[in-house]
Amino acid sequence: MLPLPPGGWSELIRDAAVGAAVSGLLAVERKGALQLMLSRPLVAGTLLGLLLGDPQDGAAAGALLELLFLGAVNLGGSVPPNETLLACALASALVPAGRALGHGADGPLVVLGLLALFPLADVGRWLERRGEERNSALARRALERAQAGDPAGLSLHLRGLTGPFFTSAALCGLGTLGSPLLAWAGAAMDRTPFGAGDSLFVLVGLGLAVSLRALREARAPKVALASALALGLLLAGVAP
Amino acid sequence: MKVPARARARVFLRSLFLQASWNTQGMQNLGFAWAIAPALEVLYPDPKARAAAGARHLEFFNCHPYAAAAILGAAVRLEEEIAAGAQGPAASTALKKALGPPFAALGDGFFWLALRPLASLLGVCGALVWRAPGAFLLLFAYDLVHLPARVWLFQRGYDQGPGVVEAVQRLRVPRATALLKLGAAALLGGFAALLLRGAAVEHGLALSLSTAAAAAAAWALLPRVRMGTLVALAAVAGLALGGRFH
């Protein structure tokens, strides 16, 4: 029997609808519209956590992904891994799974979710490339209509937003509906000898190194080390 | 003929959707043409002339999406002159070709590689200190700078045309970029100190040291080893350590 949230399948379906709609909007915001950074993993994870019933779990998963994807940027025509799709899918699956287990998304559950869903970042990149190729056809059609004397063809532009919305919504909705499997695996993990301690900290260590590299500044390692030592000594002096 | 403020405001609002149809051939071409359309409606009442002007803007264009606001503003000014016959239609192509690459480099460096990491790290620190509500510090720090910058760039572009380059040069953006990156590095160091101390206090010195060791090992392996591989290794190592986040 798969673990389900307290409200059963009806609650899970409602969560999937909410997660899908918000994830679709965030996918659009990531590149096609506004770019206010609502789609960054930290904000997306927290927002979805808030809407699905546990903002703290969403923020914890989002913060980890924020560190891991600090350097994921569109420079020129490059397409980085899609950190927003991963963050939305992870939060959409983790929060209901944590509620199903009754204790929230603990370390092993986050790590299992990340392992299972991490390939979505590359899937998202592949989907983005395909979308850009489809958009080339939109631009060609707009040009043909403009050359034929029809200025209204320019409004084809907004159709480019539909692809990211629907693919992200579908994948994240499926993530929520698949969350009982994650909850089942998480419960199984708790029964193994590896069920104690803090499994997230190794990933956080990796996140620190990735973030430092992402700054692309020669003096950054020295400044970060000096800052860490200064604050460490200060904290040791205040509360040894 | 001047483009009225209301039409210019519509052009600016449309610039927030510049990349909706980003494509591999013309990149932001359709976005640029769609964004400038409200100004073309005013300047070219005849649909055929308007379509011809729109087609002109469907040529290749790519820039940083925020910095492109300056070029869009300058292009509106230039279209006023083209419609009045003071400039030839080729002037808009020349403007975009001349300003696109330098503004792209400036925007990428400042917004993507400096302001965004700094705001992200502020958000992560905020989440560590104030839990979930602290995460929204990212939005506060980023949007407080980037939204006014977009408005300013568009307005300056319209007011000064190609002269917007001098206005931006006076801002000393490269120096601000370097300072923001160093600020982000200092913040990252502070975050690491807080995190390692928290791990030592709550879970023992061994966990704190293993986190620091993981960071040092990852630093040495990146970028030779793919991040996906490192994430898988770190996740398996984390599960082997075993653990609960709470």
GROMACS .gro file of C-alpha atoms in nm:
model
  486
    1MET     CA    1   0.000   0.000   0.000
    2LEU     CA    2   0.154   0.331  -0.110
    3PRO     CA    3   0.164   0.611   0.150
    4LEU     CA    4  -0.077   0.893   0.058
    5PRO     CA    5  -0.136   1.241   0.208
    6PRO     CA    6  -0.411   1.254   0.475
    7GLY     CA    7  -0.678   1.347   0.217
    8GLY     CA    8  -0.595   1.048  -0.007
    9TRP     CA    9  -0.600   1.055  -0.386
   10SER     CA   10  -0.843   1.347  -0.408
   11GLU     CA   11  -0.600   1.566  -0.215
   12LEU     CA   12  -0.313   1.442  -0.430
   13ILE     CA   13  -0.500   1.524  -0.752
   14ARG     CA   14  -0.576   1.874  -0.620
   15ASP     CA   15  -0.207   1.915  -0.533
   16ALA     CA   16  -0.108   1.794  -0.881
   17ALA     CA   17  -0.335   2.054  -1.042
   18VAL     CA   18  -0.193   2.335  -0.825
   19GLY     CA   19   0.166   2.217  -0.879
   20ALA     CA   20   0.115   2.186  -1.255
   21ALA     CA   21  -0.039   2.533  -1.294
   22VAL     CA   22   0.227   2.709  -1.085
   23SER     CA   23   0.514   2.514  -1.244
   24GLY     CA   24   0.385   2.605  -1.590
   25LEU     CA   25   0.375   2.974  -1.502
   26LEU     CA   26   0.723   2.960  -1.349
   27ALA     CA   27   0.857   2.788  -1.663
   28VAL     CA   28   0.725   3.079  -1.868
   29GLU     CA   29   0.873   3.332  -1.627
   30ARG     CA   30   1.217   3.169  -1.645
   31LYS     CA   31   1.302   3.295  -1.993
   32GLY     CA   32   1.001   3.402  -2.196
   33ALA     CA   33   0.835   3.656  -1.968
   34LEU     CA   34   0.932   3.906  -1.697
   35GLN     CA   35   1.243   3.725  -1.562
   36LEU     CA   36   1.186   3.860  -1.211
   37MET     CA   37   1.363   3.550  -1.072
   38LEU     CA   38   1.041   3.394  -0.942
   39SER     CA   39   1.159   3.083  -1.125
   40ARG     CA   40   1.490   3.050  -0.940
   41PRO     CA   41   1.495   2.719  -0.749
   42LEU     CA   42   1.490   2.886  -0.407
   43VAL     CA   43   1.182   3.098  -0.481
   44ALA     CA   44   1.006   2.833  -0.690
   45GLY     CA   45   1.062   2.566  -0.423
   46THR     CA   46   0.939   2.794  -0.144
   47LEU     CA   47   0.633   2.908  -0.342
   48LEU     CA   48   0.532   2.554  -0.431
   49GLY     CA   49   0.599   2.439  -0.075
   50LEU     CA   50   0.374   2.719   0.049
   51LEU     CA   51   0.092   2.622  -0.188
   52LEU     CA   52   0.128   2.249  -0.124
   53GLY     CA   53   0.132   2.280   0.254
   54ASP     CA   54   0.496   2.294   0.371
   55PRO     CA   55   0.700   2.602   0.274
   56GLN     CA   56   0.998   2.492   0.483
   57ASP     CA   57   1.044   2.166   0.289
   58GLY     CA   58   1.014   2.355  -0.039
   59ALA     CA   59   1.266   2.617   0.078
   60ALA     CA   60   1.517   2.352   0.194
   61ALA     CA   61   1.509   2.168  -0.140
   62GLY     CA   62   1.512   2.499  -0.327
   63ALA     CA   63   1.812   2.631  -0.133
   64LEU     CA   64   2.012   2.319  -0.216
   65LEU     CA   65   1.928   2.350  -0.587
   66GLU     CA   66   1.999   2.724  -0.579
   67LEU     CA   67   2.355   2.649  -0.471
   68LEU     CA   68   2.397   2.367  -0.724
   69PHE     CA   69   2.267   2.581  -1.012
   70LEU     CA   70   2.407   2.920  -0.921
   71GLY     CA   71   2.605   2.926  -1.244
   72ALA     CA   72   2.324   2.811  -1.474
   73VAL     CA   73   2.278   3.112  -1.702
   74ASN     CA   74   2.177   3.176  -2.063
   75LEU     CA   75   2.485   3.339  -2.212
   76GLY     CA   76   2.437   3.422  -2.580
   77GLY     CA   77   2.274   3.123  -2.746
   78SER     CA   78   2.379   2.869  -2.481
   79VAL     CA   79   2.113   2.664  -2.306
   80PRO     CA   80   2.198   2.559  -1.950
   81PRO     CA   81   2.028   2.269  -1.765
   82ASN     CA   82   1.673   2.363  -1.670
   83GLU     CA   83   1.700   2.425  -1.296
   84THR     CA   84   1.342   2.554  -1.273
   85LEU     CA   85   1.187   2.235  -1.408
   86LEU     CA   86   1.394   2.029  -1.164
   87ALA     CA   87   1.308   2.256  -0.867
   88CYS     CA   88   0.936   2.255  -0.948
   89ALA     CA   89   0.922   1.879  -1.002
   90LEU     CA   90   1.122   1.813  -0.685
   91ALA     CA   91   0.907   2.042  -0.469
   92SER     CA   92   0.585   1.907  -0.629
   93ALA     CA   93   0.687   1.551  -0.541
   94LEU     CA   94   0.866   1.610  -0.209
   95VAL     CA   95   0.605   1.812  -0.022
   96PRO     CA   96   0.315   1.566  -0.074
   97ALA     CA   97   0.553   1.274  -0.003
   98GLY     CA   98   0.662   1.439   0.324
   99ARG     CA   99   0.298   1.491   0.420
  100ALA     CA  100   0.220   1.129   0.338
  101LEU     CA  101   0.498   1.012   0.570
  102GLY     CA  102   0.376   1.246   0.842
  103HIS     CA  103   0.715   1.397   0.928
  104GLY     CA  104   0.785   1.624   0.634
  105ALA     CA  105   1.065   1.589   0.379
  106ASP     CA  106   1.366   1.469   0.577
  107GLY     CA  107   1.722   1.431   0.447
  108PRO     CA  108   1.694   1.084   0.292
  109LEU     CA  109   1.371   1.178   0.117
  110VAL     CA  110   1.527   1.493  -0.036
  111VAL     CA  111   1.832   1.296  -0.151
  112LEU     CA  112   1.619   1.019  -0.301
  113GLY     CA  113   1.398   1.274  -0.477
  114LEU     CA  114   1.701   1.456  -0.614
  115LEU     CA  115   1.858   1.133  -0.739
  116ALA     CA  116   1.537   1.030  -0.911
  117LEU     CA  117   1.454   1.366  -1.067
  118PHE     CA  118   1.799   1.516  -1.142
  119PRO     CA  119   1.791   1.401  -1.508
  120LEU     CA  120   1.493   1.636  -1.554
  121ALA     CA  121   1.738   1.929  -1.565
  122ASP     CA  122   1.886   1.783  -1.886
  123VAL     CA  123   1.543   1.682  -2.017
  124GLY     CA  124   1.438   2.044  -1.967
  125ARG     CA  125   1.739   2.164  -2.164
  126TRP     CA  126   1.651   1.927  -2.450
  127LEU     CA  127   1.288   2.045  -2.449
  128GLU     CA  128   1.402   2.407  -2.453
  129ARG     CA  129   1.616   2.345  -2.762
  130ARG     CA  130   1.322   2.179  -2.941
  131GLY     CA  131   1.101   2.472  -2.843
  132GLU     CA  132   1.353   2.717  -2.989
  133GLU     CA  133   1.347   2.527  -3.317
  134ARG     CA  134   0.967   2.547  -3.324
  135ASN     CA  135   0.994   2.920  -3.252
  136SER     CA  136   1.210   2.960  -3.564
  137ALA     CA  137   0.907   2.849  -3.766
  138LEU     CA  138   0.693   3.112  -3.586
  139ALA     CA  139   0.944   3.384  -3.677
  140ARG     CA  140   0.950   3.270  -4.041
  141ARG     CA  141   0.569   3.278  -4.059
  142ALA     CA  142   0.562   3.626  -3.904
  143LEU     CA  143   0.813   3.745  -4.164
  144GLU     CA  144   0.615   3.594  -4.452
  145ARG     CA  145   0.298   3.766  -4.330
  146ALA     CA  146   0.479   4.098  -4.281
  147GLN     CA  147   0.625   4.076  -4.633
  148ALA     CA  148   0.274   4.008  -4.762
  149GLY     CA  149   0.160   4.333  -4.597
  150ASP     CA  150   0.000   4.188  -4.281
  151PRO     CA  151   0.147   4.348  -3.965
  152ALA     CA  152  -0.068   4.132  -3.732
  153GLY     CA  153   0.161   3.831  -3.786
  154LEU     CA  154   0.394   3.971  -3.520
  155SER     CA  155   0.149   3.855  -3.254
  156LEU     CA  156   0.258   3.496  -3.324
  157HIS     CA  157   0.536   3.587  -3.080
  158LEU     CA  158   0.332   3.498  -2.770
  159ARG     CA  159   0.266   3.145  -2.895
  160GLY     CA  160   0.625   3.070  -2.794
  161LEU     CA  161   0.511   3.071  -2.430
  162THR     CA  162   0.278   2.774  -2.468
  163GLY     CA  163   0.544   2.504  -2.507
  164PRO     CA  164   0.731   2.574  -2.180
  165PHE     CA  165   0.401   2.614  -1.993
  166PHE     CA  166   0.245   2.284  -2.096
  167THR     CA  167   0.559   2.065  -2.082
  168SER     CA  168   0.653   2.191  -1.737
  169ALA     CA  169   0.295   2.165  -1.610
  170ALA     CA  170   0.265   1.807  -1.737
  171LEU     CA  171   0.597   1.690  -1.592
  172CYS     CA  172   0.541   1.854  -1.253
  173GLY     CA  173   0.182   1.730  -1.230
  174LEU     CA  174   0.314   1.378  -1.294
  175GLY     CA  175   0.578   1.441  -1.026
  176THR     CA  176   0.305   1.507  -0.770
  177LEU     CA  177   0.104   1.203  -0.878
  178GLY     CA  178   0.424   0.994  -0.847
  179SER     CA  179   0.499   1.125  -0.499
  180PRO     CA  180   0.354   0.814  -0.323
  181LEU     CA  181   0.636   0.612  -0.485
  182LEU     CA  182   0.889   0.854  -0.340
  183ALA     CA  183   0.719   0.835   0.000
  184TRP     CA  184   0.730   0.454  -0.020
  185ALA     CA  185   1.105   0.459  -0.103
  186GLY     CA  186   1.166   0.714   0.172
  187ALA     CA  187   0.986   0.499   0.426
  188ALA     CA  188   1.193   0.200   0.313
  189MET     CA  189   1.512   0.402   0.357
  190ASP     CA  190   1.422   0.478   0.715
  191ARG     CA  191   1.427   0.106   0.792
  192THR     CA  192   1.782   0.050   0.664
  193PRO     CA  193   2.097   0.090   0.875
  194PHE     CA  194   2.165   0.410   0.676
  195GLY     CA  195   1.867   0.587   0.823
  196ALA     CA  196   2.036   0.820   1.073
  197GLY     CA  197   2.262   1.124   1.046
  198ASP     CA  198   2.248   1.400   0.792
  199SER     CA  199   2.253   1.291   0.432
  200LEU     CA  200   2.209   1.638   0.285
  201PHE     CA  201   2.532   1.789   0.409
  202VAL     CA  202   2.754   1.622   0.147
  203LEU     CA  203   2.534   1.771  -0.125
  204VAL     CA  204   2.548   2.109   0.049
  205GLY     CA  205   2.930   2.083   0.048
  206LEU     CA  206   2.914   2.021  -0.327
  207GLY     CA  207   2.680   2.319  -0.360
  208LEU     CA  208   2.931   2.546  -0.186
  209ALA     CA  209   3.207   2.446  -0.431
  210VAL     CA  210   2.978   2.483  -0.734
  211SER     CA  211   2.868   2.829  -0.617
  212LEU     CA  212   3.223   2.947  -0.571
  213ARG     CA  213   3.315   2.829  -0.922
  214ALA     CA  214   3.002   2.996  -1.060
  215LEU     CA  215   3.122   3.340  -0.951
  216ARG     CA  216   3.397   3.328  -1.220
  217GLU     CA  217   3.614   3.569  -1.026
  218ALA     CA  218   3.982   3.494  -0.958
  219ARG     CA  219   3.980   3.654  -0.613
  220ALA     CA  220   3.656   3.485  -0.499
  221PRO     CA  221   3.815   3.179  -0.325
  222LYS     CA  222   4.044   3.399  -0.113
  223VAL     CA  223   3.763   3.639  -0.022
  224ALA     CA  224   3.528   3.352   0.066
  225LEU     CA  225   3.791   3.181   0.280
  226ALA     CA  226   3.877   3.504   0.461
  227SER     CA  227   3.508   3.572   0.524
  228ALA     CA  228   3.446   3.217   0.650
  229LEU     CA  229   3.745   3.233   0.886
  230ALA     CA  230   3.651   3.579   1.017
  231LEU     CA  231   3.290   3.480   1.087
  232GLY     CA  232   3.398   3.144   1.228
  233LEU     CA  233   3.636   3.313   1.474
  234LEU     CA  234   3.371   3.571   1.561
  235LEU     CA  235   3.112   3.302   1.631
  236ALA     CA  236   3.363   3.100   1.833
  237GLY     CA  237   3.438   3.411   2.039
  238VAL     CA  238   3.071   3.490   2.099
  239ALA     CA  239   2.963   3.137   2.189
  240PRO     CA  240   3.264   2.907   2.229
  241MET     CA  241   0.603   6.283  -3.524
  242LYS     CA  242   0.667   6.173  -3.165
  243VAL     CA  243   0.554   5.842  -3.021
  244PRO     CA  244   0.325   5.934  -2.727
  245ALA     CA  245   0.417   5.828  -2.372
  246ARG     CA  246   0.131   5.575  -2.361
  247ALA     CA  247   0.260   5.391  -2.669
  248ARG     CA  248   0.615   5.403  -2.531
  249ALA     CA  249   0.489   5.251  -2.205
  250ARG     CA  250   0.331   4.969  -2.408
  251VAL     CA  251   0.662   4.912  -2.587
  252PHE     CA  252   0.839   4.894  -2.251
  253LEU     CA  253   0.585   4.650  -2.106
  254ARG     CA  254   0.620   4.433  -2.415
  255SER     CA  255   0.999   4.436  -2.368
  256LEU     CA  256   0.937   4.227  -2.054
  257PHE     CA  257   0.830   3.948  -2.293
  258LEU     CA  258   1.120   3.992  -2.536
  259GLN     CA  259   1.228   3.628  -2.525
  260ALA     CA  260   0.887   3.457  -2.547
  261SER     CA  261   0.971   3.326  -2.895
  262TRP     CA  262   1.352   3.307  -2.864
  263ASN     CA  263   1.463   3.098  -3.159
  264THR     CA  264   1.778   2.945  -3.301
  265GLN     CA  265   1.775   3.147  -3.624
  266GLY     CA  266   1.676   3.504  -3.549
  267MET     CA  267   1.708   3.472  -3.167
  268GLN     CA  268   1.514   3.773  -3.025
  269ASN     CA  269   1.404   3.901  -3.368
  270LEU     CA  270   1.032   3.829  -3.335
  271GLY     CA  271   1.034   3.951  -2.974
  272PHE     CA  272   1.192   4.280  -3.078
  273ALA     CA  273   0.949   4.331  -3.366
  274TRP     CA  274   0.648   4.249  -3.143
  275ALA     CA  275   0.773   4.481  -2.868
  276ILE     CA  276   0.821   4.782  -3.097
  277ALA     CA  277   0.485   4.727  -3.275
  278PRO     CA  278   0.287   4.982  -3.062
  279ALA     CA  279   0.531   5.255  -3.173
  280LEU     CA  280   0.503   5.143  -3.537
  281GLU     CA  281   0.122   5.163  -3.514
  282VAL     CA  282   0.152   5.532  -3.430
  283LEU     CA  283   0.422   5.613  -3.684
  284TYR     CA  284   0.282   5.413  -3.978
  285PRO     CA  285  -0.100   5.433  -3.991
  286ASP     CA  286  -0.097   5.254  -4.330
  287PRO     CA  287  -0.094   4.875  -4.261
  288LYS     CA  288   0.134   4.802  -4.558
  289ALA     CA  289   0.396   5.056  -4.446
  290ARG     CA  290   0.362   4.925  -4.090
  291ALA     CA  291   0.413   4.566  -4.206
  292ALA     CA  292   0.724   4.673  -4.399
  293ALA     CA  293   0.862   4.843  -4.087
  294GLY     CA  294   0.780   4.531  -3.882
  295ALA     CA  295   0.959   4.310  -4.136
  296ARG     CA  296   1.268   4.531  -4.098
  297HIS     CA  297   1.275   4.446  -3.728
  298LEU     CA  298   1.251   4.072  -3.796
  299GLU     CA  299   1.620   4.062  -3.884
  300PHE     CA  300   1.857   3.877  -3.649
  301PHE     CA  301   1.881   4.033  -3.306
  302ASN     CA  302   2.024   3.910  -2.977
  303CYS     CA  303   2.115   4.095  -2.662
  304HIS     CA  304   2.084   4.058  -2.286
  305PRO     CA  305   1.705   4.076  -2.226
  306TYR     CA  306   1.730   4.365  -1.978
  307ALA     CA  307   1.997   4.564  -2.162
  308ALA     CA  308   1.794   4.525  -2.482
  309ALA     CA  309   1.551   4.779  -2.330
  310ALA     CA  310   1.807   5.052  -2.407
  311ILE     CA  311   1.828   4.944  -2.772
  312LEU     CA  312   1.450   4.921  -2.796
  313GLY     CA  313   1.417   5.277  -2.660
  314ALA     CA  314   1.680   5.401  -2.906
  315ALA     CA  315   1.506   5.214  -3.190
  316VAL     CA  316   1.175   5.390  -3.110
  317ARG     CA  317   1.354   5.726  -3.133
  318LEU     CA  318   1.517   5.622  -3.460
  319GLU     CA  319   1.185   5.504  -3.606
  320GLU     CA  320   1.044   5.853  -3.543
  321GLU     CA  321   1.325   5.991  -3.758
  322ILE     CA  322   1.284   5.720  -4.025
  323ALA     CA  323   0.909   5.785  -4.045
  324ALA     CA  324   0.982   6.158  -4.081
  325GLY     CA  325   1.230   6.087  -4.361
  326ALA     CA  326   1.530   6.220  -4.166
  327GLN     CA  327   1.701   5.878  -4.171
  328GLY     CA  328   1.697   5.581  -4.408
  329PRO     CA  329   1.545   5.246  -4.303
  330ALA     CA  330   1.895   5.091  -4.282
  331ALA     CA  331   1.970   5.307  -3.975
  332SER     CA  332   1.774   5.073  -3.746
  333THR     CA  333   1.977   4.772  -3.862
  334ALA     CA  334   2.300   4.963  -3.803
  335LEU     CA  335   2.185   5.064  -3.454
  336LYS     CA  336   2.103   4.709  -3.349
  337LYS     CA  337   2.424   4.569  -3.496
  338ALA     CA  338   2.635   4.834  -3.324
  339LEU     CA  339   2.472   4.825  -2.979
  340GLY     CA  340   2.366   4.460  -2.948
  341PRO     CA  341   2.699   4.289  -2.871
  342PRO     CA  342   2.841   4.545  -2.619
  343PHE     CA  343   2.511   4.571  -2.431
  344ALA     CA  344   2.484   4.191  -2.427
  345ALA     CA  345   2.828   4.160  -2.271
  346LEU     CA  346   2.751   4.432  -2.017
  347GLY     CA  347   2.416   4.279  -1.919
  348ASP     CA  348   2.549   3.924  -1.899
  349GLY     CA  349   2.837   4.033  -1.677
  350PHE     CA  350   2.640   4.256  -1.443
  351PHE     CA  351   2.298   4.092  -1.414
  352TRP     CA  352   2.363   3.721  -1.479
  353LEU     CA  353   2.714   3.676  -1.338
  354ALA     CA  354   2.716   3.927  -1.052
  355LEU     CA  355   2.377   4.055  -0.931
  356ARG     CA  356   2.194   3.725  -0.963
  357PRO     CA  357   2.451   3.514  -0.769
  358LEU     CA  358   2.464   3.781  -0.499
  359ALA     CA  359   2.084   3.793  -0.469
  360SER     CA  360   2.066   3.412  -0.473
  361LEU     CA  361   2.317   3.385  -0.190
  362LEU     CA  362   2.130   3.652   0.008
  363GLY     CA  363   1.816   3.440  -0.035
  364VAL     CA  364   1.994   3.121   0.072
  365CYS     CA  365   2.137   3.297   0.380
  366GLY     CA  366   1.791   3.442   0.448
  367ALA     CA  367   1.638   3.093   0.434
  368LEU     CA  368   1.906   2.964   0.672
  369VAL     CA  369   1.845   3.242   0.925
  370TRP     CA  370   1.471   3.318   0.889
  371ARG     CA  371   1.358   2.987   0.734
  372ALA     CA  372   1.113   2.992   0.439
  373PRO     CA  373   1.020   3.365   0.448
  374GLY     CA  374   1.391   3.454   0.426
  375ALA     CA  375   1.405   3.294   0.079
  376PHE     CA  376   1.216   3.590  -0.065
  377LEU     CA  377   1.517   3.811   0.014
  378LEU     CA  378   1.639   3.692  -0.327
  379LEU     CA  379   1.350   3.867  -0.501
  380PHE     CA  380   1.383   4.180  -0.290
  381ALA     CA  381   1.756   4.217  -0.356
  382TYR     CA  382   1.734   4.138  -0.727
  383ASP     CA  383   1.420   4.317  -0.836
  384LEU     CA  384   1.496   4.631  -0.639
  385VAL     CA  385   1.794   4.680  -0.868
  386HIS     CA  386   1.693   4.519  -1.195
  387LEU     CA  387   1.344   4.665  -1.247
  388PRO     CA  388   1.449   5.031  -1.208
  389ALA     CA  389   1.751   4.952  -1.429
  390ARG     CA  390   1.524   4.826  -1.708
  391VAL     CA  391   1.303   5.136  -1.688
  392TRP     CA  392   1.608   5.365  -1.682
  393LEU     CA  393   1.773   5.193  -1.979
  394PHE     CA  394   1.457   5.217  -2.190
  395GLN     CA  395   1.400   5.583  -2.106
  396ARG     CA  396   1.765   5.676  -2.163
  397GLY     CA  397   1.760   5.488  -2.493
  398TYR     CA  398   1.457   5.684  -2.607
  399ASP     CA  399   1.589   6.020  -2.483
  400GLN     CA  400   1.942   5.988  -2.617
  401GLY     CA  401   1.920   5.740  -2.906
  402PRO     CA  402   2.264   5.594  -2.981
  403GLY     CA  403   2.399   5.835  -2.715
  404VAL     CA  404   2.272   5.587  -2.453
  405VAL     CA  405   2.617   5.425  -2.480
  406GLU     CA  406   2.781   5.728  -2.313
  407ALA     CA  407   2.512   5.735  -2.041
  408VAL     CA  408   2.579   5.370  -1.958
  409GLN     CA  409   2.957   5.419  -1.970
  410ARG     CA  410   2.927   5.682  -1.698
  411LEU     CA  411   2.776   5.417  -1.465
  412ARG     CA  412   3.108   5.229  -1.440
  413VAL     CA  413   2.931   4.895  -1.467
  414PRO     CA  414   3.247   4.678  -1.487
  415ARG     CA  415   3.365   4.812  -1.151
  416ALA     CA  416   3.023   4.753  -0.992
  417THR     CA  417   3.025   4.400  -1.141
  418ALA     CA  418   3.358   4.316  -0.980
  419LEU     CA  419   3.243   4.454  -0.643
  420LEU     CA  420   2.918   4.254  -0.654
  421LYS     CA  421   3.112   3.934  -0.731
  422LEU     CA  422   3.346   3.992  -0.436
  423GLY     CA  423   3.044   4.067  -0.216
  424ALA     CA  424   2.890   3.737  -0.326
  425ALA     CA  425   3.215   3.555  -0.244
  426ALA     CA  426   3.222   3.711   0.105
  427LEU     CA  427   2.858   3.614   0.156
  428LEU     CA  428   2.928   3.258   0.044
  429GLY     CA  429   3.215   3.235   0.294
  430GLY     CA  430   2.990   3.365   0.571
  431PHE     CA  431   2.718   3.118   0.476
  432ALA     CA  432   2.969   2.831   0.483
  433ALA     CA  433   3.087   2.934   0.832
  434LEU     CA  434   2.729   2.948   0.965
  435LEU     CA  435   2.644   2.615   0.807
  436LEU     CA  436   2.954   2.430   0.927
  437ARG     CA  437   2.913   2.567   1.278
  438GLY     CA  438   2.545   2.468   1.281
  439ALA     CA  439   2.636   2.117   1.162
  440ALA     CA  440   2.902   2.085   1.434
  441VAL     CA  441   2.673   2.209   1.711
  442GLU     CA  442   2.363   2.010   1.611
  443HIS     CA  443   2.512   1.692   1.463
  444GLY     CA  444   2.875   1.671   1.576
  445LEU     CA  445   3.216   1.777   1.449
  446ALA     CA  446   3.246   1.475   1.216
  447LEU     CA  447   2.954   1.591   1.002
  448SER     CA  448   3.088   1.945   0.987
  449LEU     CA  449   3.430   1.819   0.877
  450SER     CA  450   3.279   1.582   0.618
  451THR     CA  451   3.083   1.873   0.469
  452ALA     CA  452   3.401   2.083   0.446
  453ALA     CA  453   3.584   1.786   0.293
  454ALA     CA  454   3.305   1.739   0.037
  455ALA     CA  455   3.331   2.107  -0.060
  456ALA     CA  456   3.710   2.085  -0.096
  457ALA     CA  457   3.689   1.763  -0.302
  458ALA     CA  458   3.422   1.907  -0.529
  459TRP     CA  459   3.625   2.225  -0.576
  460ALA     CA  460   3.921   2.013  -0.689
  461LEU     CA  461   3.710   1.797  -0.926
  462LEU     CA  462   3.510   2.076  -1.091
  463PRO     CA  463   3.479   2.141  -1.382
  464ARG     CA  464   3.665   1.826  -1.504
  465VAL     CA  465   3.391   1.598  -1.369
  466ARG     CA  466   3.031   1.659  -1.482
  467MET     CA  467   2.803   1.807  -1.219
  468GLY     CA  468   2.548   1.529  -1.268
  469THR     CA  469   2.813   1.273  -1.175
  470LEU     CA  470   2.917   1.474  -0.870
  471VAL     CA  471   2.556   1.512  -0.755
  472ALA     CA  472   2.504   1.135  -0.785
  473LEU     CA  473   2.825   1.066  -0.591
  474ALA     CA  474   2.735   1.321  -0.321
  475ALA     CA  475   2.383   1.182  -0.291
  476VAL     CA  476   2.508   0.825  -0.252
  477ALA     CA  477   2.771   0.939  -0.002
  478GLY     CA  478   2.499   1.128   0.186
  479LEU     CA  479   2.277   0.825   0.199
  480ALA     CA  480   2.572   0.614   0.317
  481LEU     CA  481   2.632   0.864   0.595
  482GLY     CA  482   2.260   0.827   0.648
  483GLY     CA  483   2.048   1.095   0.780
  484ARG     CA  484   1.767   1.317   0.866
  485PHE     CA  485   1.762   1.683   0.777
  486HIS     CA  486   1.559   1.790   1.077
   0.00000   0.00000   0.00000
